[in-house]
């Protein structure tokens, strides 16, 4: 059985421990709240957050290098760059998109790039292309940044699900007419692809 003296000592020891514990917690909090490094890092974090919110392409990992000074004049409608010695024989007609410019790439069955083609919006065209079977990919957008950056952030890239065949049959050379605006019961479906596949 504890004596009155022992009980007093025990209670006094408990109170001392509580004071030490409380003092230690308050001291830690005081150091934390008055540590100048804390405010430095908080300020840096706030700046990064504000910048990310005002520049969504930065926070999403997209390139922020594009600016208005890099915008190039649109290529002329129907401008082609050909990478083959084949003659341009087959007819290709394009009913242009009403709201987007288009940049095409035509690949042969061995995935060689045969020619590129630029079509301005609302500017239909008829021209001649090399005979062959092609996978057709195209990018759409507004302002032109060149063949590498395409239409900048407005770029969308597609691939037709069907290959296009331009061929000779007797004395007749067969080609295609492409309508770039969506049409009911269209026979040339497309899919979205990544820029790395373009």
CSV table of C-alpha atoms in Angstrom, one decimal:
chain,number,residue,atom,x,y,z
A,1,UNK,CA,0.0,0.0,0.0
A,2,UNK,CA,1.4,3.4,-1.0
A,3,UNK,CA,1.9,6.0,1.7
A,4,UNK,CA,0.7,9.6,1.4
A,5,UNK,CA,4.3,10.6,0.7
A,6,UNK,CA,4.7,8.0,-2.1
A,7,UNK,CA,1.4,9.0,-3.6
A,8,UNK,CA,2.4,12.6,-3.7
A,9,UNK,CA,5.8,11.8,-5.3
A,10,UNK,CA,4.0,9.6,-7.9
A,11,UNK,CA,1.5,12.4,-8.7
A,12,UNK,CA,4.3,14.9,-8.9
A,13,UNK,CA,6.2,12.7,-11.3
A,14,UNK,CA,3.2,12.3,-13.6
A,15,UNK,CA,2.7,16.1,-13.7
A,16,UNK,CA,6.4,16.6,-14.5
A,17,UNK,CA,6.2,14.1,-17.4
A,18,UNK,CA,3.0,15.8,-18.7
A,19,UNK,CA,4.8,19.2,-18.6
A,20,UNK,CA,7.9,17.8,-20.4
A,21,UNK,CA,5.7,16.1,-23.0
A,22,UNK,CA,3.6,19.2,-23.5
A,23,UNK,CA,6.7,21.4,-23.6
A,24,UNK,CA,8.3,19.2,-26.2
A,25,UNK,CA,5.3,19.3,-28.5
A,26,UNK,CA,4.9,23.1,-28.3
A,27,UNK,CA,8.6,23.6,-28.9
A,28,UNK,CA,8.5,21.4,-32.0
A,29,UNK,CA,5.6,23.3,-33.3
A,30,UNK,CA,7.2,26.6,-32.5
A,31,UNK,CA,10.4,25.6,-34.4
A,32,UNK,CA,8.3,24.4,-37.4
A,33,UNK,CA,6.2,27.6,-37.6
A,34,UNK,CA,9.2,29.9,-37.3
A,35,UNK,CA,11.5,28.0,-39.6
A,36,UNK,CA,12.3,30.3,-42.5
A,37,UNK,CA,12.9,27.4,-44.9
A,38,UNK,CA,9.3,26.3,-44.4
A,39,UNK,CA,8.0,29.6,-45.8
A,40,UNK,CA,10.6,29.5,-48.6
A,41,UNK,CA,9.4,26.0,-49.8
A,42,UNK,CA,5.7,27.0,-49.4
A,43,UNK,CA,6.3,30.1,-51.6
A,44,UNK,CA,8.1,28.0,-54.2
A,45,UNK,CA,5.2,25.5,-54.2
A,46,UNK,CA,2.6,28.2,-54.6
A,47,UNK,CA,4.5,29.7,-57.6
A,48,UNK,CA,4.7,26.3,-59.3
A,49,UNK,CA,1.1,25.6,-58.7
A,50,UNK,CA,0.0,29.0,-60.0
A,51,UNK,CA,2.2,28.6,-63.1
A,52,UNK,CA,0.8,25.1,-63.7
A,53,UNK,CA,-2.8,26.3,-63.5
A,54,UNK,CA,-2.1,29.1,-65.9
A,55,UNK,CA,-0.1,27.0,-68.3
A,56,UNK,CA,-1.9,23.6,-68.6
A,57,UNK,CA,0.4,22.3,-71.3
A,58,UNK,CA,3.3,22.7,-68.9
A,59,UNK,CA,1.7,20.6,-66.2
A,60,UNK,CA,0.6,17.9,-68.7
A,61,UNK,CA,4.1,17.4,-70.1
A,62,UNK,CA,3.3,18.9,-73.5
A,63,UNK,CA,5.8,21.2,-75.3
A,64,UNK,CA,5.4,24.9,-74.4
A,65,UNK,CA,7.9,25.9,-77.1
A,66,UNK,CA,5.2,27.0,-79.6
A,67,UNK,CA,4.5,30.7,-80.0
A,68,UNK,CA,2.9,33.0,-82.5
A,69,UNK,CA,6.3,33.9,-83.9
A,70,UNK,CA,6.7,30.3,-85.2
A,71,UNK,CA,3.4,30.3,-87.2
A,72,UNK,CA,4.2,29.9,-90.9
A,73,UNK,CA,2.3,30.9,-94.0
A,74,UNK,CA,-0.1,28.2,-95.1
A,75,UNK,CA,1.4,26.1,-98.0
A,76,UNK,CA,-0.5,26.6,-101.3
A,77,UNK,CA,-3.5,24.4,-101.8
A,78,UNK,CA,-2.5,21.1,-103.4
A,79,UNK,CA,1.2,21.6,-102.7
A,80,UNK,CA,2.9,18.2,-103.0
A,81,UNK,CA,6.3,16.8,-102.2
A,82,UNK,CA,7.0,13.6,-104.1
A,83,UNK,CA,9.6,11.0,-103.0
A,84,UNK,CA,9.4,8.6,-106.0
A,85,UNK,CA,10.3,8.7,-109.7
A,86,UNK,CA,6.9,7.3,-110.7
A,87,UNK,CA,4.8,9.3,-113.1
A,88,UNK,CA,1.8,11.3,-111.7
A,89,UNK,CA,-0.9,9.5,-113.6
A,90,UNK,CA,-3.9,8.6,-111.3
A,91,UNK,CA,-6.6,11.1,-110.6
A,92,UNK,CA,-7.1,12.2,-107.0
A,93,UNK,CA,-9.9,14.6,-106.0
A,94,UNK,CA,-10.3,16.0,-102.6
A,95,UNK,CA,-13.4,17.8,-101.3
A,96,UNK,CA,-11.8,19.9,-98.6
A,97,UNK,CA,-12.8,20.2,-95.0
A,98,UNK,CA,-15.0,23.2,-94.2
A,99,UNK,CA,-13.2,24.1,-91.0
A,100,UNK,CA,-9.7,22.6,-90.9
A,101,UNK,CA,-6.6,22.6,-93.1
A,102,UNK,CA,-5.2,19.1,-93.8
A,103,UNK,CA,-1.7,17.7,-94.4
A,104,UNK,CA,-1.6,14.2,-95.9
A,105,UNK,CA,1.0,11.5,-96.1
A,106,UNK,CA,0.7,8.6,-98.5
A,107,UNK,CA,2.7,5.4,-97.7
A,108,UNK,CA,3.1,2.4,-100.0
A,109,UNK,CA,2.7,-1.2,-98.8
A,110,UNK,CA,6.3,-1.3,-97.6
A,111,UNK,CA,5.6,1.8,-95.4
A,112,UNK,CA,7.8,4.1,-97.6
A,113,UNK,CA,6.5,7.6,-97.7
A,114,UNK,CA,5.7,8.3,-101.4
A,115,UNK,CA,4.2,11.8,-101.3
A,116,UNK,CA,2.8,14.5,-99.0
A,117,UNK,CA,-0.1,16.8,-99.8
A,118,UNK,CA,-1.4,20.0,-98.2
A,119,UNK,CA,-5.1,20.9,-98.6
A,120,UNK,CA,-6.5,24.2,-97.3
A,121,UNK,CA,-9.9,24.3,-95.8
A,122,UNK,CA,-12.8,25.1,-98.2
A,123,UNK,CA,-10.4,24.6,-101.1
A,124,UNK,CA,-11.3,21.4,-103.1
A,125,UNK,CA,-8.8,20.2,-105.6
A,126,UNK,CA,-8.1,17.7,-108.4
A,127,UNK,CA,-4.6,16.4,-109.2
A,128,UNK,CA,-2.6,13.4,-110.3
A,129,UNK,CA,-0.7,11.0,-108.1
A,130,UNK,CA,1.6,8.0,-108.7
A,131,UNK,CA,0.0,4.6,-109.3
A,132,UNK,CA,0.1,2.3,-106.3
A,133,UNK,CA,-1.7,1.1,-103.1
A,134,UNK,CA,-1.5,3.5,-100.2
A,135,UNK,CA,-2.0,3.8,-96.5
A,136,UNK,CA,-3.3,7.3,-96.0
A,137,UNK,CA,-2.6,9.4,-92.9
A,138,UNK,CA,-3.5,13.0,-92.4
A,139,UNK,CA,-3.3,15.8,-89.8
A,140,UNK,CA,-5.8,18.5,-89.4
A,141,UNK,CA,-5.6,21.9,-87.7
A,142,UNK,CA,-5.6,25.6,-88.0
A,143,UNK,CA,-2.2,27.5,-87.9
A,144,UNK,CA,0.7,25.9,-89.6
A,145,UNK,CA,4.0,25.3,-87.8
A,146,UNK,CA,5.7,23.1,-90.5
A,147,UNK,CA,6.0,19.4,-91.2
A,148,UNK,CA,7.5,18.6,-87.8
A,149,UNK,CA,5.2,20.5,-85.4
A,150,UNK,CA,2.2,20.4,-87.9
A,151,UNK,CA,-0.7,22.5,-86.6
A,152,UNK,CA,0.7,22.9,-83.1
A,153,UNK,CA,-1.7,22.2,-80.2
A,154,UNK,CA,-4.7,22.2,-82.5
A,155,UNK,CA,-3.4,19.1,-84.4
A,156,UNK,CA,-5.5,16.0,-84.7
A,157,UNK,CA,-4.1,13.0,-86.6
A,158,UNK,CA,-6.0,10.2,-88.4
A,159,UNK,CA,-5.5,7.2,-90.6
A,160,UNK,CA,-8.0,5.8,-93.0
A,161,UNK,CA,-9.0,2.2,-92.2
A,162,UNK,CA,-8.8,1.2,-95.8
A,163,UNK,CA,-5.9,1.3,-98.3
A,164,UNK,CA,-6.5,3.3,-101.4
A,165,UNK,CA,-5.6,1.7,-104.7
A,166,UNK,CA,-4.7,3.8,-107.8
A,167,UNK,CA,-4.3,1.5,-110.8
A,168,UNK,CA,-4.4,1.1,-114.5
A,169,UNK,CA,-7.1,-1.1,-116.1
A,170,UNK,CA,-6.6,-1.4,-119.9
A,171,UNK,CA,-6.7,2.2,-121.1
A,172,UNK,CA,-8.3,3.5,-118.0
A,173,UNK,CA,-6.5,4.8,-114.9
A,174,UNK,CA,-8.6,4.6,-111.8
A,175,UNK,CA,-8.3,6.9,-108.8
A,176,UNK,CA,-10.3,8.3,-105.9
A,177,UNK,CA,-12.2,11.3,-104.7
A,178,UNK,CA,-12.0,11.9,-100.9
A,179,UNK,CA,-14.6,13.9,-99.0
A,180,UNK,CA,-13.1,15.2,-95.8
A,181,UNK,CA,-16.3,16.4,-94.1
A,182,UNK,CA,-18.2,13.7,-92.3
A,183,UNK,CA,-21.0,12.2,-94.5
A,184,UNK,CA,-23.9,9.9,-93.8
A,185,UNK,CA,-23.1,6.3,-94.8
A,186,UNK,CA,-19.5,7.2,-95.7
A,187,UNK,CA,-17.4,4.3,-97.0
A,188,UNK,CA,-14.0,5.4,-95.8
A,189,UNK,CA,-13.8,5.1,-92.0
A,190,UNK,CA,-10.9,6.6,-90.1
A,191,UNK,CA,-9.2,6.2,-86.7
A,192,UNK,CA,-7.2,8.5,-84.5
A,193,UNK,CA,-3.5,7.8,-84.3
A,194,UNK,CA,-0.6,9.2,-82.3
A,195,UNK,CA,1.9,11.7,-83.8
A,196,UNK,CA,4.6,9.1,-83.5
A,197,UNK,CA,2.8,7.0,-86.0
A,198,UNK,CA,2.3,9.8,-88.5
